Coordinates of C-alpha atoms in Angstrom, one line a residue:
Chain I
M919 CA -25.5 31.7 2.4
V920 CA -25.9 28.5 0.5
R921 CA -26.4 28.6 -3.2
E922 CA -28.8 25.8 -3.7
K923 CA -27.7 24.6 -7.1
E924 CA -24.0 24.4 -6.5
Q925 CA -23.9 23.6 -2.8
T926 CA -21.4 26.3 -2.0
I927 CA -21.4 28.1 1.3
I928 CA -20.1 31.7 1.5
L929 CA -19.2 32.3 5.1
K930 CA -20.4 35.5 6.7
K931 CA -18.2 35.6 9.7
Q932 CA -15.2 34.1 8.1
P933 CA -13.5 32.1 10.9
R934 CA -9.8 32.5 11.2
I935 CA -7.2 29.8 11.4
I936 CA -5.3 31.0 14.4
G937 CA -2.8 28.2 14.8
S938 CA -1.5 25.3 12.9
Y939 CA 0.9 22.4 13.8
S940 CA 2.4 19.5 11.8
I941 CA 4.3 16.4 12.8
V942 CA 5.8 13.9 10.3
G943 CA 7.9 10.7 10.1
P944 CA 11.6 10.7 9.2
K945 CA 11.1 10.0 5.5
E946 CA 8.7 12.9 5.2
G947 CA 11.1 15.1 7.1
K948 CA 13.7 14.5 4.3
G949 CA 11.2 15.5 1.7
N950 CA 10.7 18.8 -0.1
F951 CA 8.9 20.4 2.9
G952 CA 11.2 19.1 5.6
R953 CA 12.1 22.4 7.1
Y954 CA 8.6 23.7 7.4
F955 CA 7.3 21.0 9.7
D956 CA 7.0 21.7 13.4
Y957 CA 8.3 18.3 14.5
V958 CA 10.0 15.4 12.7
M959 CA 9.9 12.0 14.4
K960 CA 13.2 10.2 14.7
D961 CA 11.6 6.8 13.9
D962 CA 8.2 5.7 12.7
S963 CA 7.3 3.9 15.9
F964 CA 7.5 7.1 18.0
G965 CA 8.6 5.1 21.0
E966 CA 5.5 3.0 21.0
N967 CA 5.4 -0.8 20.6
T968 CA 2.8 -0.8 17.8
F969 CA 2.4 1.5 14.8
E970 CA -1.3 2.0 15.7
K971 CA -0.2 3.5 19.0
A972 CA 2.4 5.6 17.3
E973 CA -0.3 7.1 15.0
R974 CA -2.5 7.8 18.0
K975 CA 0.4 9.5 19.8
M976 CA 1.1 11.5 16.6
L977 CA -2.4 12.9 16.6
E978 CA -2.2 13.6 20.4
S979 CA 1.0 15.6 19.9
A980 CA -0.5 17.5 17.0
I981 CA -3.5 18.5 19.1
T982 CA -1.5 19.4 22.1
G983 CA 1.0 21.1 19.9
V984 CA -1.4 23.4 18.2
I985 CA -3.2 24.4 21.4
E986 CA 0.2 25.4 22.9
K987 CA 1.2 27.2 19.7
A988 CA -2.0 29.2 19.6
K989 CA -1.2 30.1 23.3
L990 CA -4.5 28.6 24.4
S991 CA -5.3 26.0 27.0
T992 CA -7.5 23.0 26.7
K993 CA -10.2 24.9 28.5
D994 CA -10.5 27.4 25.6
I995 CA -11.4 24.7 23.1
N996 CA -15.1 23.9 22.6
L997 CA -14.9 21.1 20.1
M998 CA -12.5 18.8 18.3
I999 CA -13.1 17.5 14.8
A1000 CA -10.7 14.8 13.7
G1001 CA -10.4 11.8 11.5
D1002 CA -7.9 9.3 10.1
L1003 CA -7.6 6.2 7.9
L1004 CA -7.8 3.3 10.3
N1005 CA -11.0 1.3 10.6
Q1006 CA -13.6 3.0 12.9
I1007 CA -11.2 6.0 13.0
I1008 CA -9.6 4.6 16.1
S1009 CA -6.6 6.9 16.1
S1010 CA -8.7 10.0 16.4
S1011 CA -11.2 8.6 18.9
Y1012 CA -8.5 7.2 21.1
A1013 CA -6.5 10.4 20.9
A1014 CA -9.7 12.3 21.9
R1015 CA -10.0 10.5 25.2
M1016 CA -7.0 12.6 26.4
Y1017 CA -9.0 15.9 26.2
P1018 CA -11.8 17.5 28.1
F1019 CA -13.7 18.8 25.0
P1020 CA -16.3 17.1 22.9
F1021 CA -15.2 15.1 19.8
L1022 CA -16.7 14.9 16.4
G1023 CA -15.2 12.1 14.3
V1024 CA -15.3 12.6 10.5
Y1025 CA -14.2 10.3 7.7
G1026 CA -13.4 11.5 4.2
A1027 CA -10.4 9.3 3.6
C1028 CA -7.6 11.6 2.4
S1029 CA -10.0 14.5 2.2
T1030 CA -10.5 14.5 6.0
M1031 CA -8.5 17.7 6.6
A1032 CA -10.8 19.8 4.4
E1033 CA -13.9 18.1 5.7
S1034 CA -13.0 18.9 9.3
I1035 CA -12.1 22.5 8.5
A1036 CA -15.2 22.9 6.5
V1037 CA -17.5 21.5 9.2
A1038 CA -15.7 23.5 11.8
S1039 CA -16.0 26.8 9.9
V1040 CA -19.7 26.3 9.3
L1041 CA -20.3 25.5 13.0
I1042 CA -18.3 28.6 14.0
D1043 CA -20.0 30.7 11.4
G1044 CA -23.3 29.6 12.8
G1045 CA -22.3 31.0 16.1
Y1046 CA -22.3 27.8 18.1
F1047 CA -18.6 27.4 18.9
D1048 CA -15.7 29.8 19.6
N1049 CA -12.5 27.7 19.2
V1050 CA -12.5 24.4 17.3
V1051 CA -9.5 22.1 16.8
C1052 CA -9.3 20.2 13.5
C1053 CA -6.8 17.3 13.3
T1054 CA -6.1 14.6 10.7
G1055 CA -3.3 12.1 10.4
S1056 CA -2.2 8.9 8.7
H1057 CA 0.7 6.4 9.2
F1058 CA 2.4 4.5 6.4
S1059 CA 2.8 1.3 8.4
T1060 CA -0.7 1.1 9.7
A1061 CA -2.3 2.0 6.4
E1062 CA -0.1 -0.5 4.5
R1063 CA -1.1 -3.4 6.7
Q1064 CA -4.8 -2.4 6.7
Y1065 CA -5.1 -1.8 3.0
R1066 CA -2.3 -3.7 1.3
F1067 CA 0.3 -6.2 2.3
P1068 CA 2.5 -6.9 5.3
L1069 CA 5.5 -4.6 5.4
E1070 CA 8.0 -7.5 5.2
L1071 CA 6.5 -9.0 2.1
G1072 CA 9.0 -8.9 -0.8
N1073 CA 6.8 -7.4 -3.5
Q1074 CA 7.2 -4.6 -5.8
R1075 CA 5.0 -1.5 -5.9
P1076 CA 3.2 -0.8 -9.2
P1077 CA 4.4 2.4 -11.0
T1078 CA 1.1 4.2 -10.3
S1079 CA 1.1 3.5 -6.6
Q1080 CA 1.6 6.3 -4.0
W1081 CA 3.3 6.4 -0.6
T1082 CA 1.1 6.9 2.4
I1083 CA 2.4 9.8 4.5
T1084 CA 3.3 9.3 8.1
G1085 CA 2.2 12.5 9.7
A1086 CA -0.5 14.5 11.3
G1087 CA -1.6 18.1 10.9
S1088 CA -3.8 20.2 13.1
C1089 CA -5.2 23.7 13.2
I1090 CA -7.5 25.8 15.4
L1091 CA -10.3 27.8 14.0
S1092 CA -11.7 30.8 15.8
L1093 CA -13.5 34.1 15.4
K1094 CA -11.0 35.9 17.6
G1095 CA -7.3 36.2 16.9
E1096 CA -5.1 36.7 13.9
G1097 CA -4.7 34.4 10.9
P1098 CA -5.9 33.5 7.4
R1099 CA -9.7 33.4 7.0
V1100 CA -11.9 30.6 5.7
T1101 CA -14.3 32.3 3.3
M1102 CA -16.0 29.7 1.2
V1103 CA -16.8 26.0 1.5
T1104 CA -18.0 23.6 -1.2
F1105 CA -18.8 20.2 0.1
G1106 CA -18.2 17.4 -2.3
K1107 CA -20.5 14.9 -4.0
V1108 CA -19.4 11.3 -4.1
I1109 CA -18.3 10.6 -7.7
D1110 CA -17.5 7.2 -9.2
W1111 CA -16.3 6.9 -12.7
G1112 CA -15.7 3.2 -12.6
V1113 CA -12.0 2.9 -11.7
S1114 CA -11.3 -0.2 -9.7
D1115 CA -7.5 -0.2 -9.6
V1116 CA -6.5 0.3 -6.0
N1117 CA -3.0 1.1 -7.1
N1118 CA -4.2 4.0 -9.1
M1119 CA -6.1 6.2 -6.6
G1120 CA -5.3 9.4 -8.5
A1121 CA -7.3 8.3 -11.5
A1122 CA -10.2 7.3 -9.3
M1123 CA -10.2 10.7 -7.5
A1124 CA -9.6 13.1 -10.3
P1125 CA -13.3 13.1 -11.5
A1126 CA -14.4 14.1 -7.9
V1127 CA -12.1 17.1 -8.1
R1128 CA -13.5 18.0 -11.5
D1129 CA -17.0 18.0 -10.1
T1130 CA -16.3 20.0 -7.0
L1131 CA -14.1 22.5 -9.0
L1132 CA -16.8 23.0 -11.6
R1133 CA -19.5 23.5 -9.1
H1134 CA -17.3 25.9 -7.1
F1135 CA -16.3 28.0 -10.1
A1136 CA -20.0 28.2 -11.2
A1137 CA -21.3 29.1 -7.7
T1138 CA -18.7 31.7 -6.9
K1139 CA -18.3 33.0 -10.4
T1140 CA -14.5 32.7 -10.1
K1141 CA -11.9 31.2 -12.5
P1142 CA -8.6 29.5 -11.8
D1143 CA -6.7 32.8 -12.2
D1144 CA -8.5 34.3 -9.3
Y1145 CA -6.5 32.1 -6.9
D1146 CA -2.9 32.3 -6.1
L1147 CA -2.8 28.6 -5.6
I1148 CA -5.2 25.8 -6.4
L1149 CA -4.0 22.8 -4.3
T1150 CA -5.4 19.3 -4.6
G1151 CA -4.7 16.7 -1.9
D1152 CA -3.1 13.5 -3.1
L1153 CA -3.9 12.9 -6.7
G1154 CA -0.2 12.2 -7.2
K1155 CA 1.7 12.7 -10.4
L1156 CA -0.6 10.7 -12.7
G1157 CA -3.8 11.9 -11.1
S1158 CA -3.0 15.6 -11.4
E1159 CA -2.1 15.1 -15.1
I1160 CA -5.5 13.4 -15.5
L1161 CA -7.2 16.3 -13.7
I1162 CA -5.6 18.9 -16.0
D1163 CA -6.8 16.9 -19.0
L1164 CA -10.3 16.6 -17.5
M1165 CA -10.6 20.3 -16.8
D1166 CA -9.2 21.1 -20.2
D1167 CA -12.2 19.2 -21.7
E1168 CA -14.4 21.5 -19.8
G1169 CA -12.7 24.6 -21.1
V1170 CA -10.9 25.4 -17.8
T1171 CA -7.2 25.7 -17.9
L1172 CA -5.2 24.8 -14.7
G1173 CA -1.9 26.5 -15.1
A1174 CA 1.1 27.3 -13.1
N1175 CA -1.0 28.1 -10.0
Y1176 CA -2.1 24.5 -9.8
G1177 CA -0.3 22.1 -7.5
D1178 CA -0.8 18.7 -5.8
C1179 CA 0.4 17.9 -2.3
G1180 CA 1.1 14.3 -3.1
Q1181 CA 3.1 15.2 -6.2
M1182 CA 5.2 17.9 -4.4
Y1183 CA 5.8 16.0 -1.2
F1184 CA 8.9 13.9 -1.9
K1185 CA 12.2 14.5 -3.7
R1186 CA 12.7 12.6 -6.8
Q1187 CA 15.4 10.3 -5.4
Q1188 CA 13.1 9.2 -2.6
K1189 CA 11.5 6.7 -5.0
T1190 CA 7.8 7.1 -4.1
L1191 CA 6.7 6.6 -7.7
C1192 CA 3.5 8.7 -8.1
G1193 CA 4.1 10.7 -4.9
G1194 CA 2.6 10.9 -1.4
S1195 CA -1.0 10.1 -0.3
G1196 CA -3.0 9.5 2.8
A1197 CA -4.9 11.8 5.1
G1198 CA -1.6 13.1 6.5
C1199 CA -0.4 14.2 3.1
C1200 CA -2.3 17.4 2.6
A1201 CA -2.8 17.9 6.3
T1202 CA 0.9 18.3 7.0
I1203 CA 1.6 20.5 4.0
F1204 CA -1.4 22.7 4.6
N1205 CA -0.6 23.2 8.3
S1206 CA 3.0 24.0 7.7
Y1207 CA 4.2 25.4 4.4
I1208 CA 0.8 26.7 3.1
M1209 CA -0.2 28.3 6.4
Q1210 CA 3.2 30.0 6.7
K1211 CA 2.9 31.4 3.2
L1212 CA -0.6 32.6 3.9
R1213 CA 0.6 34.3 7.2
E1214 CA 3.4 35.9 5.3
K1215 CA 0.8 37.1 2.7
Q1216 CA 2.7 35.5 -0.1
Y1217 CA -0.5 33.7 -1.0
K1218 CA -3.5 35.9 -0.7
K1219 CA -6.3 33.5 -1.8
I1220 CA -6.0 29.8 -2.2
L1221 CA -8.4 27.0 -3.1
F1222 CA -7.7 23.9 -1.2
L1223 CA -9.2 20.7 -2.5
P1224 CA -8.2 17.5 -0.8
T1225 CA -9.6 14.3 -2.3
G1226 CA -10.6 11.0 -0.7
A1227 CA -11.0 7.6 -2.1
L1228 CA -13.8 6.1 -0.1
L1229 CA -13.0 2.4 -0.5
S1230 CA -12.4 -0.4 2.0
T1231 CA -10.5 -3.7 1.6
T1232 CA -13.9 -5.5 1.5
S1233 CA -15.2 -3.5 -1.4
T1234 CA -11.9 -4.0 -3.2
Q1235 CA -12.0 -7.8 -2.7
Q1236 CA -15.6 -7.9 -4.0
G1237 CA -14.4 -6.2 -7.1
D1238 CA -16.2 -2.9 -6.5
T1239 CA -15.2 0.4 -8.1
I1240 CA -13.7 3.2 -6.1
P1241 CA -16.1 6.1 -5.2
S1242 CA -14.3 9.4 -4.3
V1243 CA -15.1 12.7 -2.8
C1244 CA -13.5 16.1 -2.8
H1245 CA -14.2 19.0 -0.5
A1246 CA -13.1 22.5 -1.3
I1247 CA -12.3 25.4 1.0
V1248 CA -11.2 28.9 0.1
I1249 CA -8.7 30.5 2.4
E1250 CA -7.8 34.2 2.2
A1251 CA -4.9 35.8 4.0
Chain H
M1018 CA 34.4 -27.6 -16.1
E1019 CA 31.4 -29.9 -16.0
I1020 CA 30.3 -28.6 -12.6
F1021 CA 30.6 -25.1 -13.9
L1022 CA 28.3 -25.9 -16.8
D1023 CA 25.9 -27.5 -14.4
Y1024 CA 25.7 -24.4 -12.3
L1025 CA 25.3 -22.2 -15.4
W1026 CA 22.3 -24.3 -16.4
V1027 CA 20.9 -23.9 -12.9
F1028 CA 21.4 -20.2 -13.1
L1029 CA 20.0 -19.7 -16.6
I1030 CA 16.9 -21.9 -16.1
G1031 CA 16.2 -20.7 -12.5
G1032 CA 16.6 -17.1 -13.7
T1033 CA 14.3 -17.6 -16.6
V1034 CA 11.6 -19.1 -14.5
C1035 CA 11.8 -16.1 -12.1
A1036 CA 11.8 -13.7 -15.0
I1037 CA 8.6 -15.3 -16.4
G1038 CA 7.1 -14.7 -13.0
E1039 CA 8.2 -11.0 -13.1
L1040 CA 6.8 -10.7 -16.6
L1041 CA 3.4 -12.0 -15.4
I1042 CA 3.5 -9.4 -12.6
I1043 CA 4.3 -6.5 -15.0
T1044 CA 1.9 -7.4 -17.7
T1045 CA -1.1 -8.5 -15.6
N1046 CA -0.5 -6.6 -12.3
I1047 CA -1.3 -9.7 -10.3
T1048 CA -0.3 -10.1 -6.6
S1049 CA 2.5 -12.3 -5.3
A1050 CA 0.0 -14.8 -3.9
R1051 CA -1.4 -15.4 -7.4
I1052 CA 2.0 -15.8 -8.8
L1053 CA 2.9 -18.4 -6.3
V1054 CA -0.4 -20.3 -6.9
T1055 CA 0.1 -20.2 -10.7
F1056 CA 3.6 -21.6 -10.4
V1057 CA 2.5 -24.3 -8.0
L1058 CA -0.2 -25.4 -10.4
V1059 CA 2.3 -25.4 -13.3
G1060 CA 4.5 -27.7 -11.2
V1061 CA 1.6 -30.1 -10.4
F1062 CA 0.7 -30.2 -14.1
L1063 CA 4.3 -30.9 -15.2
E1064 CA 4.5 -33.8 -12.8
A1065 CA 1.1 -35.1 -13.7
I1066 CA 2.1 -35.4 -17.3
D1067 CA 5.4 -36.9 -16.2
V1068 CA 7.6 -34.2 -17.7
F1069 CA 9.0 -32.7 -14.6
D1070 CA 11.7 -35.3 -14.0
Y1071 CA 13.2 -34.8 -17.4
I1072 CA 13.5 -31.1 -16.8
S1073 CA 14.8 -31.7 -13.3
D1074 CA 17.5 -33.9 -14.6
F1075 CA 19.4 -31.1 -16.3
A1076 CA 17.8 -28.0 -14.6
K1077 CA 18.4 -29.4 -11.1
A1078 CA 17.9 -26.6 -8.6
G1079 CA 16.9 -24.3 -11.5
I1080 CA 13.5 -25.9 -11.4
N1081 CA 13.4 -27.4 -7.9
V1082 CA 14.1 -24.2 -6.0
P1083 CA 11.3 -22.2 -7.7
I1084 CA 7.9 -23.0 -6.2
V1085 CA 7.3 -25.1 -9.3
G1086 CA 9.3 -27.8 -7.6
F1087 CA 7.0 -27.6 -4.6
G1088 CA 4.0 -28.3 -6.8
A1089 CA 5.8 -31.1 -8.5
S1090 CA 6.6 -32.9 -5.2
L1091 CA 3.0 -32.5 -4.2
A1092 CA 1.8 -34.3 -7.3
K1093 CA 4.7 -36.8 -7.2
G1094 CA 3.8 -37.7 -3.6
A1095 CA 0.1 -38.2 -4.5
I1096 CA 0.9 -40.3 -7.6
G1097 CA 3.4 -42.4 -5.6
A1098 CA 1.1 -42.9 -2.7
V1099 CA -1.8 -43.9 -4.9
K1100 CA 0.5 -46.6 -6.5
T1101 CA 1.5 -48.0 -3.1
H1102 CA -1.5 -47.4 -0.8
G1103 CA -4.3 -47.1 -3.4
F1104 CA -7.3 -44.8 -2.7
L1105 CA -5.9 -43.5 0.6
G1106 CA -2.9 -42.2 -1.2
I1107 CA -5.0 -39.5 -2.8
F1108 CA -5.2 -37.9 0.6
T1109 CA -1.9 -38.7 2.2
G1110 CA 0.5 -38.5 -0.7
G1111 CA 0.8 -34.8 -1.5
L1112 CA 1.3 -33.4 2.0
T1113 CA 3.6 -36.3 3.1
A1114 CA 6.0 -35.5 0.3
T1115 CA 6.0 -31.8 1.1
A1116 CA 5.7 -32.1 4.9
G1117 CA 9.3 -30.9 5.4
G1118 CA 8.9 -27.7 3.5
I1119 CA 5.5 -26.8 4.9
A1120 CA 6.6 -27.6 8.5
A1121 CA 9.8 -25.7 8.1
A1122 CA 8.0 -22.6 6.7
I1123 CA 5.4 -22.7 9.5
G1124 CA 7.9 -23.5 12.3
F1125 CA 10.5 -20.9 11.3
A1126 CA 7.8 -18.3 10.7
F1127 CA 6.5 -18.9 14.2
I1128 CA 9.8 -18.7 15.9
F1129 CA 11.1 -15.6 14.0
S1130 CA 7.8 -13.8 14.5
L1131 CA 8.2 -14.3 18.2
I1132 CA 11.8 -12.9 18.0
F1133 CA 11.5 -10.1 15.5
R1134 CA 9.3 -7.0 15.1
S1135 CA 8.1 -5.6 11.8
H1136 CA 10.2 -2.9 10.3
T1137 CA 8.9 0.1 8.4
K1138 CA 9.9 0.6 4.8
N1139 CA 12.0 3.4 3.4
Chain K
M184 CA -26.5 4.4 -19.9
E185 CA -24.5 7.6 -20.5
D186 CA -22.7 6.9 -17.3
V187 CA -21.6 3.5 -18.4
K188 CA -20.3 4.9 -21.6
R189 CA -18.4 7.7 -19.9
N190 CA -16.9 5.3 -17.4
E191 CA -15.7 3.0 -20.2
A192 CA -14.2 5.9 -22.1
Y193 CA -12.5 7.2 -18.9
N194 CA -11.0 3.8 -18.1
R195 CA -9.7 3.5 -21.6
Y196 CA -8.2 7.0 -21.3
I197 CA -6.5 6.0 -18.0
K198 CA -5.1 2.9 -19.5
E199 CA -3.3 4.9 -22.1
K200 CA -2.2 7.5 -19.5
I201 CA -0.5 5.0 -17.1
P202 CA 3.2 5.3 -17.4
K203 CA 4.7 2.2 -19.0
T204 CA 7.3 0.7 -16.8
K205 CA 10.6 0.0 -18.3
A206 CA 10.3 -3.8 -18.2
W207 CA 13.9 -4.7 -19.1
P208 CA 15.7 -3.6 -16.0
T209 CA 13.3 -5.3 -13.6
L210 CA 13.2 -8.4 -15.8
F211 CA 16.9 -8.5 -15.8
N212 CA 17.1 -8.0 -12.0
S213 CA 14.6 -10.8 -11.3
F214 CA 16.5 -13.0 -13.7
W215 CA 19.8 -12.8 -12.0
V216 CA 18.6 -12.7 -8.4
G217 CA 16.3 -15.7 -9.1
G218 CA 19.1 -17.5 -10.9
L219 CA 21.4 -16.8 -7.9
I220 CA 19.0 -18.1 -5.4
C221 CA 18.7 -21.3 -7.5
V222 CA 22.5 -21.6 -7.7
L223 CA 22.6 -21.1 -3.9
G224 CA 20.2 -24.0 -3.6
Q225 CA 22.2 -26.2 -5.9
G226 CA 25.4 -25.3 -3.9
I227 CA 23.7 -26.3 -0.6
N228 CA 22.5 -29.5 -2.2
D229 CA 25.9 -30.4 -3.5
I230 CA 27.6 -29.7 -0.2
L231 CA 25.0 -31.7 1.7
L232 CA 25.7 -34.7 -0.6
L233 CA 29.4 -34.3 -0.1
I234 CA 29.1 -34.3 3.7
F235 CA 26.4 -37.0 3.9
P236 CA 27.0 -39.3 0.9
Y237 CA 24.4 -41.8 2.1
L238 CA 21.6 -39.1 1.6
S239 CA 19.2 -39.9 -1.2
Q240 CA 18.7 -37.2 -3.8
Q241 CA 15.2 -36.6 -2.6
S242 CA 16.2 -36.2 1.0
A243 CA 19.0 -33.9 -0.1
W244 CA 16.4 -31.7 -1.9
A245 CA 14.2 -31.7 1.2
C246 CA 17.1 -30.5 3.4
T247 CA 18.1 -27.9 0.8
L248 CA 14.6 -26.5 0.7
I249 CA 14.4 -26.4 4.5
I250 CA 17.7 -24.5 4.7
L251 CA 16.5 -22.0 2.0
I252 CA 13.2 -21.6 3.9
F253 CA 15.1 -21.0 7.1
L254 CA 17.3 -18.3 5.4
A255 CA 14.4 -16.5 3.8
S256 CA 12.4 -16.6 7.1
F257 CA 15.4 -15.2 8.9
L258 CA 16.0 -12.4 6.3
T259 CA 12.3 -11.6 6.5
G260 CA 12.5 -11.3 10.3
I261 CA 15.4 -8.9 10.2
G262 CA 13.7 -6.9 7.5
V263 CA 16.1 -7.6 4.6
Y264 CA 14.0 -9.8 2.4
D265 CA 11.4 -7.1 1.5
Q266 CA 14.3 -4.9 0.3
I267 CA 15.6 -7.8 -1.9
G268 CA 12.0 -8.2 -3.2
K269 CA 11.7 -4.5 -3.9
F270 CA 14.7 -4.8 -6.2
A271 CA 14.2 -8.2 -7.7
G272 CA 10.4 -8.6 -7.9
G273 CA 9.6 -12.0 -9.3
G274 CA 13.2 -13.1 -8.7
S275 CA 12.6 -13.4 -5.0
I276 CA 8.9 -14.3 -5.2
V277 CA 9.0 -17.4 -7.4
P278 CA 11.7 -19.4 -5.5
I279 CA 10.7 -21.3 -2.4
T280 CA 12.2 -18.5 -0.4
G281 CA 9.3 -16.3 -1.6
F282 CA 6.9 -18.8 -0.2
S283 CA 8.7 -18.7 3.1
N284 CA 8.6 -14.9 3.0
S285 CA 4.9 -14.9 2.4
I286 CA 4.4 -17.0 5.5
T287 CA 6.8 -15.2 7.8
S288 CA 5.9 -11.6 6.8
P289 CA 2.3 -11.6 7.9
S290 CA 3.1 -13.4 11.1
V291 CA 5.8 -10.9 12.1
E292 CA 3.5 -8.0 11.0
F293 CA 0.5 -9.1 13.0
K294 CA 2.4 -10.1 16.1
S295 CA 0.9 -7.0 17.7
E296 CA -2.5 -8.7 17.7
G297 CA -1.2 -11.6 19.9
I298 CA 0.1 -15.1 19.3
I299 CA -3.2 -16.8 18.5
Y300 CA -5.1 -14.1 16.6
G301 CA -2.1 -12.4 15.3
I302 CA 0.7 -14.8 14.4
C303 CA -1.2 -18.0 14.0
V304 CA -4.3 -16.7 12.3
K305 CA -2.6 -14.3 9.9
M306 CA 0.2 -16.7 9.0
F307 CA -1.6 -18.0 6.0
T308 CA -3.2 -14.8 4.6
I309 CA -0.9 -14.9 1.6
A310 CA 0.4 -18.5 1.5
G311 CA -2.9 -20.1 2.3
P312 CA -4.1 -20.2 -1.3
V313 CA -0.8 -21.7 -2.4
I314 CA -1.2 -24.6 0.0
V315 CA -4.9 -25.0 -0.7
F316 CA -4.4 -25.0 -4.5
G317 CA -1.4 -27.2 -4.3
V318 CA -3.1 -29.8 -2.1
V319 CA -6.4 -29.9 -4.0
S320 CA -4.7 -30.1 -7.4
S321 CA -2.4 -32.9 -6.1
M322 CA -5.4 -34.8 -4.8
L323 CA -7.0 -34.4 -8.3
V324 CA -3.9 -35.8 -9.9
G325 CA -3.9 -38.6 -7.4
L326 CA -7.5 -39.4 -8.1
I327 CA -6.8 -39.4 -11.9
Y328 CA -3.9 -41.8 -11.4
W329 CA -6.1 -44.0 -9.1
I330 CA -8.8 -44.2 -11.7
I331 CA -6.3 -45.0 -14.4
G332 CA -4.8 -47.6 -12.1
L333 CA -8.2 -49.3 -11.9
F334 CA -8.2 -50.0 -15.7
I335 CA -4.6 -51.1 -16.1

């Protein structure tokens, strides 16, 4: 059922997340969630000769890993929905050639994980697919050279910058089997409040979260306290402070149950300034720590809101502002 | 003792020039390419108004090692070549004077990029 | 119109919200690292003049810069220079070594795209503007001196 005004979908069949898998780089493995990840790579190149190939291999092992973990075979999968940060989402498409099932490429920058889960649950709810694999990843070294500077350049990172996560997360959605249920989906509008600083993505994305959150609360008649956890993707330290202020202005208080993946990702001494970012950021935390807590019923109902900054290097060089999007999904144990 | 003082000057002036660069980065958030361009232009300007040599006399490496010195030699080359070769010097002077530096930068970059691979950051 | 106002207000609010970096530690680091690189250059220069007394001061500078460029290029290749840069900021960008780093870093990085389209094409992505601005401005200076020369 879609509530026209607020564009929120309340799923009838409530697809279950029957398996999840996460793979991260060595720096991420030393972070706060190190012990929850399924696989920590020994080095960022993952035995490949380019970082692009490493990212591809990371996505491949996430997909293969989750299928094995859910005790399924590739024959059981009807569709794969995946995305990443590289131009023309090559990591996902190239990873998809390995598999015998159809592929749907999605791009929502760092919000891709929620976008793929949202699309998958709607498709399953509509009765068209049984088992759908969702996968998202990013790699520090490939993102850095595509969006910023060569790795060897001796420059300093501004205090508002965030660290792109090297990692990939994947999950399988299905009507059969055990696992947390996806119950609601709110697709995001593209919001642009005129921020153009590429080193301050959190500030650019916070208004998108505000919009999606407000629409979601209005449509579902819920309030922040109804959720055990409200988790944004990669607003970072600064961005999540901004979001709290923005929501405060609207009379909604985000309290202790609010968290941000990017902010939580690294330990303080890892010097990542405003925290983690990238498509792999919320994907890896969601498919490891969060899923585990949901399975253990420590969290009963969570609101997951990854955000994406929809910019490219061209738009940046032409002085454009940064449009952002935020998709919300509700998951109940 | 004198040599120690010389080196102290080099250290202080060189350090100050670099700190000004860092101050520009902090206050205006500009990228390193723009920093380099700015300092090259400063060097060209200092040489054009014939001030650079006076600074260079006591600052030595303190002003010649920063990219300001590169800009100054470009301008110095152009001015010198104009004086000896006339109009043609406008085109030949700058690059002739800095050929060593540019060729070295290109050559070593090429060789080392063939040898080494990029490393990820921590 | 309302949007424009809201965006301006939001940008103002962010500007206040951005954490102020403690400028003094980084300024101090770039000061002493930059100073040390200059002292190193002076040292190389003096040693060169000791070994080859017949060198002119100008050639000695040229050799010094080439040696510094070599060192920076090498340190970039083995992945050390970016760590110095992370620590020193302007201290390792402003000296000629920073110029060398800005040429070597993209060529090492884009090696994976091949020699022609990777190394050679990307080599000047950062240093290109430096050479262009330097050459054009020096031509301008030359032109001005040439015109002045016509009247003297």
